[in-house]
Amino acid sequence: MNIKKYNKMNHLISNKMRGILVLVISLNFCYSASSQEIKGEIIGSVSGVFSTLDYSLNGASLRNGKGGQVGVHYGYHLSENYSLQLGLEFQSVSSSSRYEVIRGSYNATDSEGEDFEFRYRGTNFQEQQKAQFVSIPLVVQYETSGVSRFYIAVGGKVALPIDTYYETDIKTLNTSGFYRQYNVELFDPEFAGFGTYRNINVNDQDLELKTAFSATLELGIKQMLSSNNSIYIGLFFDYGINDLYDGEEFEDLVNYSNDIPSEFTYNTILGTSNASEVKLNAYGVKLKYSLGI
């Protein structure tokens, strides 16, 4: 082999080696970029179906209402299996209470300045409470590895009331006035606030509630759709910690006024001694979609 052919062959080999080296480096770079650890995820969520103002109630039936939550969350990955998630949710809740019969009496003064005892008796009394909250949940999540992952998240939630009200329905309300000084009980006239009133319905009465604090638990399956997006299917439980009622305390549900005696106002049952420990509770199914960033 002459020197010229040797140099030419050596040059070709060197070029091929450089090409292979460049290819290896390029592939390694591409692999590193594609397998770069995802540091966080944006998560959208919907959940339901039970979301209620829960409270203890004497002498009446309580029905927990249906409601739901929608939200957006950011999850920061602390490690491969642990993440810290902070979110913002809109939550709608409801509940209702029902009395077969309500009755009460208290001292009052009529439009002519006469003292008397106002008495009332109502049948099929029902009150429905409704509220909307903006919630800020903060949880720590653990998840296993793999394509199908078990996850569990625990933490707390702060819920700010933004729209709260109650509705009152009474099928029949009978009222009377007992004038002790005359030893007489009046069952009419209606313009004086005494009589029988039927099918009473009063909507959009203000309900005063405090900021709610809850402990939250969630668990289920996280299914990886690709390296950077996934879906969650799980169960959640929000348990209220504090008493939410922030209004006046009442002894009676029906208010007599001598300004317009035939038009009564109705207190919320949450302000009476029959109800106590009003808490924001929720549980049900939660669906989430996440996008890694």
Short mmCIF file of N, CA and C in Angstrom, two decimals, residues 61-226:
data_model
loop_
_atom_site.label_atom_id
_atom_site.label_comp_id
_atom_site.label_asym_id
_atom_site.label_seq_id
_atom_site.Cartn_x
_atom_site.Cartn_y
_atom_site.Cartn_z
N SER A 61 -86.51 17.01 60.08
CA SER A 61 -85.71 16.17 59.19
C SER A 61 -84.76 17.04 58.38
N LEU A 62 -83.56 16.56 58.18
CA LEU A 62 -82.53 17.28 57.44
C LEU A 62 -82.17 16.49 56.21
N ARG A 63 -82.17 17.16 55.05
CA ARG A 63 -81.78 16.51 53.80
C ARG A 63 -80.53 17.17 53.26
N ASN A 64 -79.49 16.37 53.08
CA ASN A 64 -78.27 16.89 52.48
C ASN A 64 -78.47 17.09 50.99
N GLY A 65 -78.09 18.25 50.50
CA GLY A 65 -78.33 18.58 49.11
C GLY A 65 -77.21 18.16 48.19
N LYS A 66 -77.49 18.25 46.90
CA LYS A 66 -76.49 17.96 45.89
C LYS A 66 -75.76 19.24 45.50
N GLY A 67 -74.53 19.08 45.09
CA GLY A 67 -73.73 20.23 44.68
C GLY A 67 -72.48 19.74 43.98
N GLY A 68 -71.60 20.66 43.68
CA GLY A 68 -70.39 20.26 42.98
C GLY A 68 -69.31 21.32 43.04
N GLN A 69 -68.16 20.98 42.47
CA GLN A 69 -67.00 21.85 42.46
C GLN A 69 -66.30 21.77 41.11
N VAL A 70 -65.79 22.90 40.66
CA VAL A 70 -64.90 22.94 39.49
C VAL A 70 -63.68 23.74 39.90
N GLY A 71 -62.51 23.36 39.38
CA GLY A 71 -61.32 24.06 39.83
C GLY A 71 -60.14 23.87 38.92
N VAL A 72 -59.11 24.65 39.21
CA VAL A 72 -57.82 24.54 38.53
C VAL A 72 -56.74 24.52 39.61
N HIS A 73 -55.71 23.69 39.41
CA HIS A 73 -54.69 23.48 40.42
C HIS A 73 -53.31 23.47 39.76
N TYR A 74 -52.31 23.80 40.58
CA TYR A 74 -50.92 23.64 40.15
C TYR A 74 -50.24 22.67 41.10
N GLY A 75 -49.61 21.63 40.51
CA GLY A 75 -48.89 20.66 41.32
C GLY A 75 -47.39 20.77 41.09
N TYR A 76 -46.64 20.97 42.16
CA TYR A 76 -45.18 21.04 42.09
C TYR A 76 -44.61 19.71 42.58
N HIS A 77 -43.81 19.06 41.73
CA HIS A 77 -43.26 17.74 42.06
C HIS A 77 -42.06 17.89 43.01
N LEU A 78 -42.23 17.40 44.21
CA LEU A 78 -41.14 17.40 45.18
C LEU A 78 -40.16 16.26 44.90
N SER A 79 -40.68 15.17 44.36
CA SER A 79 -39.86 14.02 43.97
C SER A 79 -40.67 13.23 42.94
N GLU A 80 -40.18 12.05 42.61
CA GLU A 80 -40.90 11.23 41.63
C GLU A 80 -42.28 10.84 42.13
N ASN A 81 -42.45 10.71 43.44
CA ASN A 81 -43.70 10.19 43.98
C ASN A 81 -44.49 11.20 44.81
N TYR A 82 -43.90 12.32 45.15
CA TYR A 82 -44.58 13.30 46.00
C TYR A 82 -44.72 14.63 45.27
N SER A 83 -45.86 15.28 45.50
CA SER A 83 -46.08 16.61 44.93
C SER A 83 -46.90 17.45 45.89
N LEU A 84 -46.77 18.76 45.76
CA LEU A 84 -47.53 19.73 46.54
C LEU A 84 -48.47 20.46 45.59
N GLN A 85 -49.77 20.48 45.91
CA GLN A 85 -50.75 21.04 44.99
C GLN A 85 -51.54 22.16 45.65
N LEU A 86 -51.64 23.29 44.93
CA LEU A 86 -52.40 24.46 45.37
C LEU A 86 -53.43 24.77 44.30
N GLY A 87 -54.67 25.05 44.71
CA GLY A 87 -55.72 25.23 43.72
C GLY A 87 -56.67 26.37 44.02
N LEU A 88 -57.59 26.56 43.09
CA LEU A 88 -58.68 27.54 43.22
C LEU A 88 -59.94 26.86 42.68
N GLU A 89 -60.99 26.78 43.52
CA GLU A 89 -62.21 26.06 43.15
C GLU A 89 -63.44 26.93 43.37
N PHE A 90 -64.46 26.70 42.56
CA PHE A 90 -65.79 27.26 42.80
C PHE A 90 -66.67 26.12 43.28
N GLN A 91 -67.37 26.34 44.39
CA GLN A 91 -68.14 25.28 45.01
C GLN A 91 -69.57 25.74 45.25
N SER A 92 -70.54 24.90 44.88
CA SER A 92 -71.96 25.17 45.10
C SER A 92 -72.51 24.13 46.07
N VAL A 93 -73.22 24.59 47.12
CA VAL A 93 -73.74 23.67 48.14
C VAL A 93 -75.21 23.97 48.42
N SER A 94 -75.90 22.99 49.00
CA SER A 94 -77.29 23.19 49.39
C SER A 94 -77.67 22.18 50.46
N SER A 95 -78.71 22.51 51.22
CA SER A 95 -79.29 21.59 52.19
C SER A 95 -80.70 22.09 52.50
N SER A 96 -81.51 21.25 53.11
CA SER A 96 -82.87 21.66 53.44
C SER A 96 -83.32 20.96 54.72
N SER A 97 -84.20 21.63 55.46
CA SER A 97 -84.78 21.08 56.68
C SER A 97 -86.29 21.21 56.61
N ARG A 98 -86.99 20.30 57.27
CA ARG A 98 -88.44 20.27 57.17
C ARG A 98 -89.07 19.91 58.51
N TYR A 99 -90.07 20.71 58.89
CA TYR A 99 -90.89 20.44 60.06
C TYR A 99 -92.30 20.07 59.61
N GLU A 100 -92.85 19.02 60.20
CA GLU A 100 -94.27 18.74 59.98
C GLU A 100 -95.12 19.85 60.59
N VAL A 101 -94.76 20.26 61.81
CA VAL A 101 -95.48 21.32 62.52
C VAL A 101 -94.46 22.19 63.24
N ILE A 102 -94.64 23.50 63.14
CA ILE A 102 -93.87 24.44 63.95
C ILE A 102 -94.86 25.27 64.76
N ARG A 103 -94.48 25.65 65.95
CA ARG A 103 -95.34 26.51 66.76
C ARG A 103 -94.47 27.32 67.70
N GLY A 104 -95.01 28.44 68.12
CA GLY A 104 -94.29 29.30 69.04
C GLY A 104 -95.15 30.45 69.51
N SER A 105 -94.65 31.17 70.49
CA SER A 105 -95.36 32.34 71.01
C SER A 105 -94.36 33.25 71.70
N TYR A 106 -94.65 34.55 71.67
CA TYR A 106 -93.79 35.52 72.34
C TYR A 106 -94.57 36.82 72.50
N ASN A 107 -94.09 37.67 73.40
CA ASN A 107 -94.75 38.94 73.67
C ASN A 107 -94.46 39.94 72.56
N ALA A 108 -95.48 40.72 72.20
CA ALA A 108 -95.35 41.72 71.14
C ALA A 108 -96.28 42.89 71.45
N THR A 109 -96.19 43.92 70.63
CA THR A 109 -97.04 45.10 70.75
C THR A 109 -97.71 45.35 69.41
N ASP A 110 -99.04 45.54 69.40
CA ASP A 110 -99.74 45.72 68.13
C ASP A 110 -99.63 47.16 67.64
N SER A 111 -100.26 47.43 66.49
CA SER A 111 -100.15 48.74 65.85
C SER A 111 -100.81 49.85 66.65
N GLU A 112 -101.66 49.50 67.63
CA GLU A 112 -102.31 50.50 68.47
C GLU A 112 -101.63 50.63 69.83
N GLY A 113 -100.50 49.97 69.99
CA GLY A 113 -99.73 50.08 71.22
C GLY A 113 -100.16 49.14 72.32
N GLU A 114 -101.03 48.19 72.01
CA GLU A 114 -101.49 47.22 73.00
C GLU A 114 -100.53 46.03 73.07
N ASP A 115 -100.20 45.64 74.29
CA ASP A 115 -99.35 44.47 74.47
C ASP A 115 -100.19 43.20 74.34
N PHE A 116 -99.61 42.18 73.72
CA PHE A 116 -100.30 40.91 73.57
C PHE A 116 -99.27 39.80 73.37
N GLU A 117 -99.76 38.58 73.38
CA GLU A 117 -98.90 37.41 73.11
C GLU A 117 -99.20 36.92 71.69
N PHE A 118 -98.18 36.99 70.82
CA PHE A 118 -98.35 36.52 69.45
C PHE A 118 -98.12 35.02 69.42
N ARG A 119 -99.08 34.29 68.82
CA ARG A 119 -99.00 32.84 68.74
C ARG A 119 -99.08 32.40 67.28
N TYR A 120 -98.30 31.39 66.94
CA TYR A 120 -98.35 30.89 65.56
C TYR A 120 -98.20 29.37 65.53
N ARG A 121 -98.76 28.80 64.47
CA ARG A 121 -98.64 27.37 64.23
C ARG A 121 -98.59 27.15 62.72
N GLY A 122 -97.52 26.51 62.24
CA GLY A 122 -97.36 26.28 60.81
C GLY A 122 -97.26 24.79 60.51
N THR A 123 -97.77 24.38 59.36
CA THR A 123 -97.66 22.99 58.93
C THR A 123 -96.85 22.92 57.65
N ASN A 124 -96.12 21.80 57.51
CA ASN A 124 -95.25 21.58 56.35
C ASN A 124 -94.31 22.77 56.12
N PHE A 125 -93.56 23.08 57.15
CA PHE A 125 -92.56 24.16 57.07
C PHE A 125 -91.28 23.59 56.49
N GLN A 126 -90.75 24.24 55.47
CA GLN A 126 -89.49 23.79 54.86
C GLN A 126 -88.59 24.98 54.59
N GLU A 127 -87.32 24.81 54.92
CA GLU A 127 -86.32 25.84 54.62
C GLU A 127 -85.18 25.21 53.83
N GLN A 128 -84.79 25.88 52.76
CA GLN A 128 -83.67 25.41 51.95
C GLN A 128 -82.56 26.44 52.00
N GLN A 129 -81.36 25.99 52.34
CA GLN A 129 -80.18 26.86 52.35
C GLN A 129 -79.33 26.59 51.12
N LYS A 130 -78.87 27.67 50.49
CA LYS A 130 -78.01 27.55 49.31
C LYS A 130 -76.84 28.51 49.46
N ALA A 131 -75.67 28.07 48.97
CA ALA A 131 -74.47 28.90 49.10
C ALA A 131 -73.47 28.56 48.02
N GLN A 132 -72.70 29.57 47.65
CA GLN A 132 -71.58 29.39 46.73
C GLN A 132 -70.31 29.87 47.44
N PHE A 133 -69.24 29.13 47.25
CA PHE A 133 -67.96 29.44 47.88
C PHE A 133 -66.86 29.46 46.83
N VAL A 134 -65.84 30.27 47.09
CA VAL A 134 -64.57 30.17 46.37
C VAL A 134 -63.58 29.53 47.34
N SER A 135 -63.04 28.39 46.94
CA SER A 135 -62.20 27.60 47.84
C SER A 135 -60.74 27.59 47.38
N ILE A 136 -59.84 27.52 48.36
CA ILE A 136 -58.40 27.42 48.09
C ILE A 136 -57.89 26.16 48.78
N PRO A 137 -57.75 25.05 48.04
CA PRO A 137 -57.23 23.81 48.64
C PRO A 137 -55.71 23.73 48.54
N LEU A 138 -55.10 23.15 49.55
CA LEU A 138 -53.66 22.88 49.57
C LEU A 138 -53.47 21.46 50.07
N VAL A 139 -52.88 20.59 49.23
CA VAL A 139 -52.72 19.18 49.60
C VAL A 139 -51.33 18.69 49.25
N VAL A 140 -50.91 17.64 49.94
CA VAL A 140 -49.71 16.88 49.60
C VAL A 140 -50.18 15.57 48.98
N GLN A 141 -49.63 15.23 47.82
CA GLN A 141 -50.05 14.02 47.11
C GLN A 141 -48.91 13.02 47.00
N TYR A 142 -49.25 11.76 47.25
CA TYR A 142 -48.33 10.65 47.00
C TYR A 142 -48.91 9.80 45.88
N GLU A 143 -48.06 9.38 44.95
CA GLU A 143 -48.49 8.50 43.87
C GLU A 143 -47.42 7.45 43.61
N THR A 144 -47.86 6.27 43.20
CA THR A 144 -46.92 5.21 42.86
C THR A 144 -46.35 5.46 41.47
N SER A 145 -45.45 4.61 41.03
CA SER A 145 -44.84 4.74 39.71
C SER A 145 -45.58 3.85 38.70
N GLY A 146 -45.28 4.09 37.42
CA GLY A 146 -45.87 3.27 36.38
C GLY A 146 -46.87 4.03 35.53
N VAL A 147 -47.52 3.30 34.64
CA VAL A 147 -48.52 3.91 33.76
C VAL A 147 -49.84 4.11 34.49
N SER A 148 -50.28 3.10 35.24
CA SER A 148 -51.48 3.21 36.08
C SER A 148 -51.02 3.34 37.52
N ARG A 149 -51.33 4.46 38.15
CA ARG A 149 -50.78 4.77 39.46
C ARG A 149 -51.89 4.96 40.49
N PHE A 150 -51.68 4.43 41.68
CA PHE A 150 -52.54 4.75 42.81
C PHE A 150 -52.06 6.07 43.41
N TYR A 151 -53.00 6.94 43.80
CA TYR A 151 -52.60 8.19 44.44
C TYR A 151 -53.49 8.47 45.65
N ILE A 152 -52.94 9.21 46.59
CA ILE A 152 -53.68 9.67 47.75
C ILE A 152 -53.20 11.08 48.07
N ALA A 153 -54.14 11.97 48.37
CA ALA A 153 -53.81 13.36 48.67
C ALA A 153 -54.51 13.76 49.96
N VAL A 154 -53.80 14.43 50.85
CA VAL A 154 -54.37 14.91 52.11
C VAL A 154 -53.95 16.36 52.30
N GLY A 155 -54.83 17.11 52.97
CA GLY A 155 -54.51 18.51 53.20
C GLY A 155 -55.70 19.25 53.78
N GLY A 156 -55.80 20.52 53.44
CA GLY A 156 -56.85 21.38 53.96
C GLY A 156 -57.38 22.32 52.91
N LYS A 157 -58.46 22.99 53.27
CA LYS A 157 -59.13 23.88 52.33
C LYS A 157 -59.74 25.06 53.07
N VAL A 158 -59.61 26.25 52.49
CA VAL A 158 -60.27 27.45 52.99
C VAL A 158 -61.32 27.86 51.97
N ALA A 159 -62.58 28.06 52.41
CA ALA A 159 -63.68 28.38 51.50
C ALA A 159 -64.31 29.71 51.91
N LEU A 160 -64.32 30.66 50.98
CA LEU A 160 -64.87 31.99 51.23
C LEU A 160 -66.29 32.07 50.67
N PRO A 161 -67.31 32.39 51.50
CA PRO A 161 -68.68 32.49 50.98
C PRO A 161 -68.84 33.73 50.11
N ILE A 162 -69.45 33.56 48.93
CA ILE A 162 -69.65 34.69 48.02
C ILE A 162 -71.13 34.95 47.74
N ASP A 163 -71.99 33.96 47.91
CA ASP A 163 -73.43 34.14 47.71
C ASP A 163 -74.15 33.13 48.58
N THR A 164 -74.86 33.61 49.61
CA THR A 164 -75.51 32.71 50.57
C THR A 164 -76.92 33.21 50.85
N TYR A 165 -77.88 32.32 50.81
CA TYR A 165 -79.27 32.72 51.05
C TYR A 165 -80.10 31.50 51.44
N TYR A 166 -81.33 31.78 51.92
CA TYR A 166 -82.24 30.68 52.25
C TYR A 166 -83.65 31.01 51.76
N GLU A 167 -84.43 29.95 51.57
CA GLU A 167 -85.81 30.08 51.09
C GLU A 167 -86.74 29.40 52.09
N THR A 168 -87.90 30.03 52.34
CA THR A 168 -88.87 29.50 53.30
C THR A 168 -90.17 29.15 52.60
N ASP A 169 -90.69 27.95 52.87
CA ASP A 169 -91.99 27.51 52.35
C ASP A 169 -92.83 26.98 53.50
N ILE A 170 -94.07 27.47 53.60
CA ILE A 170 -95.02 27.00 54.61
C ILE A 170 -96.35 26.75 53.92
N LYS A 171 -96.88 25.55 54.09
CA LYS A 171 -98.16 25.24 53.46
C LYS A 171 -99.30 26.01 54.11
N THR A 172 -99.36 25.99 55.45
CA THR A 172 -100.42 26.69 56.18
C THR A 172 -99.83 27.31 57.44
N LEU A 173 -100.15 28.59 57.68
CA LEU A 173 -99.70 29.28 58.88
C LEU A 173 -100.92 29.89 59.57
N ASN A 174 -101.17 29.46 60.81
CA ASN A 174 -102.26 30.00 61.63
C ASN A 174 -101.67 30.90 62.72
N THR A 175 -102.19 32.11 62.84
CA THR A 175 -101.69 33.05 63.84
C THR A 175 -102.85 33.60 64.66
N SER A 176 -102.53 33.99 65.88
CA SER A 176 -103.54 34.58 66.77
C SER A 176 -102.84 35.49 67.76
N GLY A 177 -103.64 36.31 68.45
CA GLY A 177 -103.10 37.20 69.47
C GLY A 177 -103.87 37.06 70.77
N PHE A 178 -103.17 36.75 71.84
CA PHE A 178 -103.82 36.63 73.14
C PHE A 178 -103.55 37.89 73.96
N TYR A 179 -104.66 38.60 74.30
CA TYR A 179 -104.57 39.83 75.09
C TYR A 179 -104.90 39.48 76.53
N ARG A 180 -103.87 39.36 77.31
CA ARG A 180 -104.03 38.91 78.68
C ARG A 180 -104.87 39.89 79.49
N GLN A 181 -104.71 41.18 79.21
CA GLN A 181 -105.42 42.19 79.99
C GLN A 181 -106.93 42.12 79.77
N TYR A 182 -107.33 41.52 78.64
CA TYR A 182 -108.77 41.37 78.36
C TYR A 182 -109.20 39.90 78.41
N ASN A 183 -108.24 39.01 78.63
CA ASN A 183 -108.49 37.57 78.66
C ASN A 183 -109.22 37.11 77.40
N VAL A 184 -108.69 37.54 76.23
CA VAL A 184 -109.31 37.19 74.97
C VAL A 184 -108.23 36.85 73.94
N GLU A 185 -108.51 35.87 73.09
CA GLU A 185 -107.59 35.49 72.01
C GLU A 185 -108.27 35.78 70.67
N LEU A 186 -107.61 36.58 69.84
CA LEU A 186 -108.15 36.97 68.54
C LEU A 186 -107.55 36.09 67.44
N PHE A 187 -108.41 35.55 66.57
CA PHE A 187 -107.98 34.73 65.44
C PHE A 187 -108.17 35.46 64.11
N ASP A 188 -108.63 36.68 64.17
CA ASP A 188 -108.78 37.56 63.02
C ASP A 188 -108.85 38.99 63.56
N PRO A 189 -108.73 39.99 62.70
CA PRO A 189 -108.68 40.00 61.24
C PRO A 189 -107.25 39.79 60.72
N GLU A 190 -107.16 39.42 59.44
CA GLU A 190 -105.86 39.15 58.84
C GLU A 190 -105.01 40.41 58.72
N PHE A 191 -105.65 41.58 58.50
CA PHE A 191 -104.85 42.80 58.36
C PHE A 191 -104.15 43.15 59.66
N ALA A 192 -104.62 42.58 60.78
CA ALA A 192 -103.98 42.79 62.08
C ALA A 192 -102.93 41.73 62.37
N GLY A 193 -102.77 40.78 61.44
CA GLY A 193 -101.78 39.73 61.61
C GLY A 193 -102.32 38.46 62.21
N PHE A 194 -103.67 38.35 62.29
CA PHE A 194 -104.29 37.17 62.88
C PHE A 194 -105.16 36.49 61.83
N GLY A 195 -104.93 35.18 61.62
CA GLY A 195 -105.73 34.48 60.63
C GLY A 195 -105.00 33.26 60.11
N THR A 196 -105.45 32.80 58.94
CA THR A 196 -104.86 31.64 58.28
C THR A 196 -104.25 32.06 56.96
N TYR A 197 -102.97 31.76 56.77
CA TYR A 197 -102.24 32.14 55.56
C TYR A 197 -101.74 30.86 54.91
N ARG A 198 -101.92 30.77 53.59
CA ARG A 198 -101.62 29.52 52.89
C ARG A 198 -100.55 29.72 51.81
N ASN A 199 -99.82 28.62 51.57
CA ASN A 199 -98.84 28.55 50.47
C ASN A 199 -97.88 29.74 50.49
N ILE A 200 -97.22 29.88 51.62
CA ILE A 200 -96.24 30.97 51.79
C ILE A 200 -94.91 30.55 51.17
N ASN A 201 -94.34 31.44 50.39
CA ASN A 201 -93.03 31.18 49.77
C ASN A 201 -92.24 32.47 49.76
N VAL A 202 -91.09 32.47 50.43
CA VAL A 202 -90.23 33.64 50.50
C VAL A 202 -88.83 33.23 50.04
N ASN A 203 -88.32 33.89 48.99
CA ASN A 203 -87.03 33.53 48.40
C ASN A 203 -85.95 34.57 48.73
N ASP A 204 -84.71 34.17 48.51
CA ASP A 204 -83.54 35.07 48.54
C ASP A 204 -83.43 35.87 49.83
N GLN A 205 -83.53 35.19 50.95
CA GLN A 205 -83.29 35.83 52.24
C GLN A 205 -81.82 35.65 52.61
N ASP A 206 -81.20 36.73 53.08
CA ASP A 206 -79.76 36.70 53.36
C ASP A 206 -79.42 35.69 54.45
N LEU A 207 -78.38 34.93 54.20
CA LEU A 207 -77.87 33.95 55.16
C LEU A 207 -76.41 34.30 55.44
N GLU A 208 -76.12 34.61 56.69
CA GLU A 208 -74.78 35.05 57.05
C GLU A 208 -73.92 33.86 57.48
N LEU A 209 -72.84 33.64 56.72
CA LEU A 209 -71.94 32.53 56.99
C LEU A 209 -70.50 33.01 57.10
N LYS A 210 -69.71 32.31 57.89
CA LYS A 210 -68.29 32.61 58.06
C LYS A 210 -67.47 31.90 56.99
N THR A 211 -66.19 32.24 56.94
CA THR A 211 -65.24 31.48 56.13
C THR A 211 -65.15 30.06 56.67
N ALA A 212 -65.15 29.09 55.76
CA ALA A 212 -65.15 27.68 56.15
C ALA A 212 -63.74 27.10 56.06
N PHE A 213 -63.39 26.27 57.03
CA PHE A 213 -62.13 25.53 57.03
C PHE A 213 -62.45 24.04 57.03
N SER A 214 -61.80 23.31 56.13
CA SER A 214 -62.09 21.88 55.98
C SER A 214 -60.81 21.08 55.86
N ALA A 215 -60.87 19.84 56.34
CA ALA A 215 -59.82 18.85 56.06
C ALA A 215 -60.26 18.07 54.84
N THR A 216 -59.32 17.74 53.96
CA THR A 216 -59.68 17.08 52.72
C THR A 216 -58.84 15.83 52.48
N LEU A 217 -59.48 14.81 51.94
CA LEU A 217 -58.83 13.54 51.60
C LEU A 217 -59.30 13.12 50.21
N GLU A 218 -58.36 12.67 49.39
CA GLU A 218 -58.69 12.22 48.04
C GLU A 218 -57.83 11.01 47.70
N LEU A 219 -58.42 10.02 47.06
CA LEU A 219 -57.65 8.85 46.65
C LEU A 219 -58.29 8.23 45.41
N GLY A 220 -57.42 7.60 44.59
CA GLY A 220 -57.93 7.01 43.36
C GLY A 220 -56.81 6.55 42.45
N ILE A 221 -57.09 6.59 41.14
CA ILE A 221 -56.16 6.12 40.12
C ILE A 221 -55.74 7.28 39.22
N LYS A 222 -54.44 7.38 38.98
CA LYS A 222 -53.89 8.33 38.01
C LYS A 222 -53.39 7.53 36.81
N GLN A 223 -54.01 7.75 35.66
CA GLN A 223 -53.66 7.01 34.45
C GLN A 223 -52.84 7.91 33.53
N MET A 224 -51.59 7.50 33.25
CA MET A 224 -50.73 8.27 32.36
C MET A 224 -51.16 8.05 30.91
N LEU A 225 -51.45 9.14 30.21
CA LEU A 225 -51.80 9.07 28.79
C LEU A 225 -50.57 9.21 27.91
N SER A 226 -49.59 9.95 28.40
CA SER A 226 -48.29 10.10 27.75
C SER A 226 -47.31 10.52 28.83
#
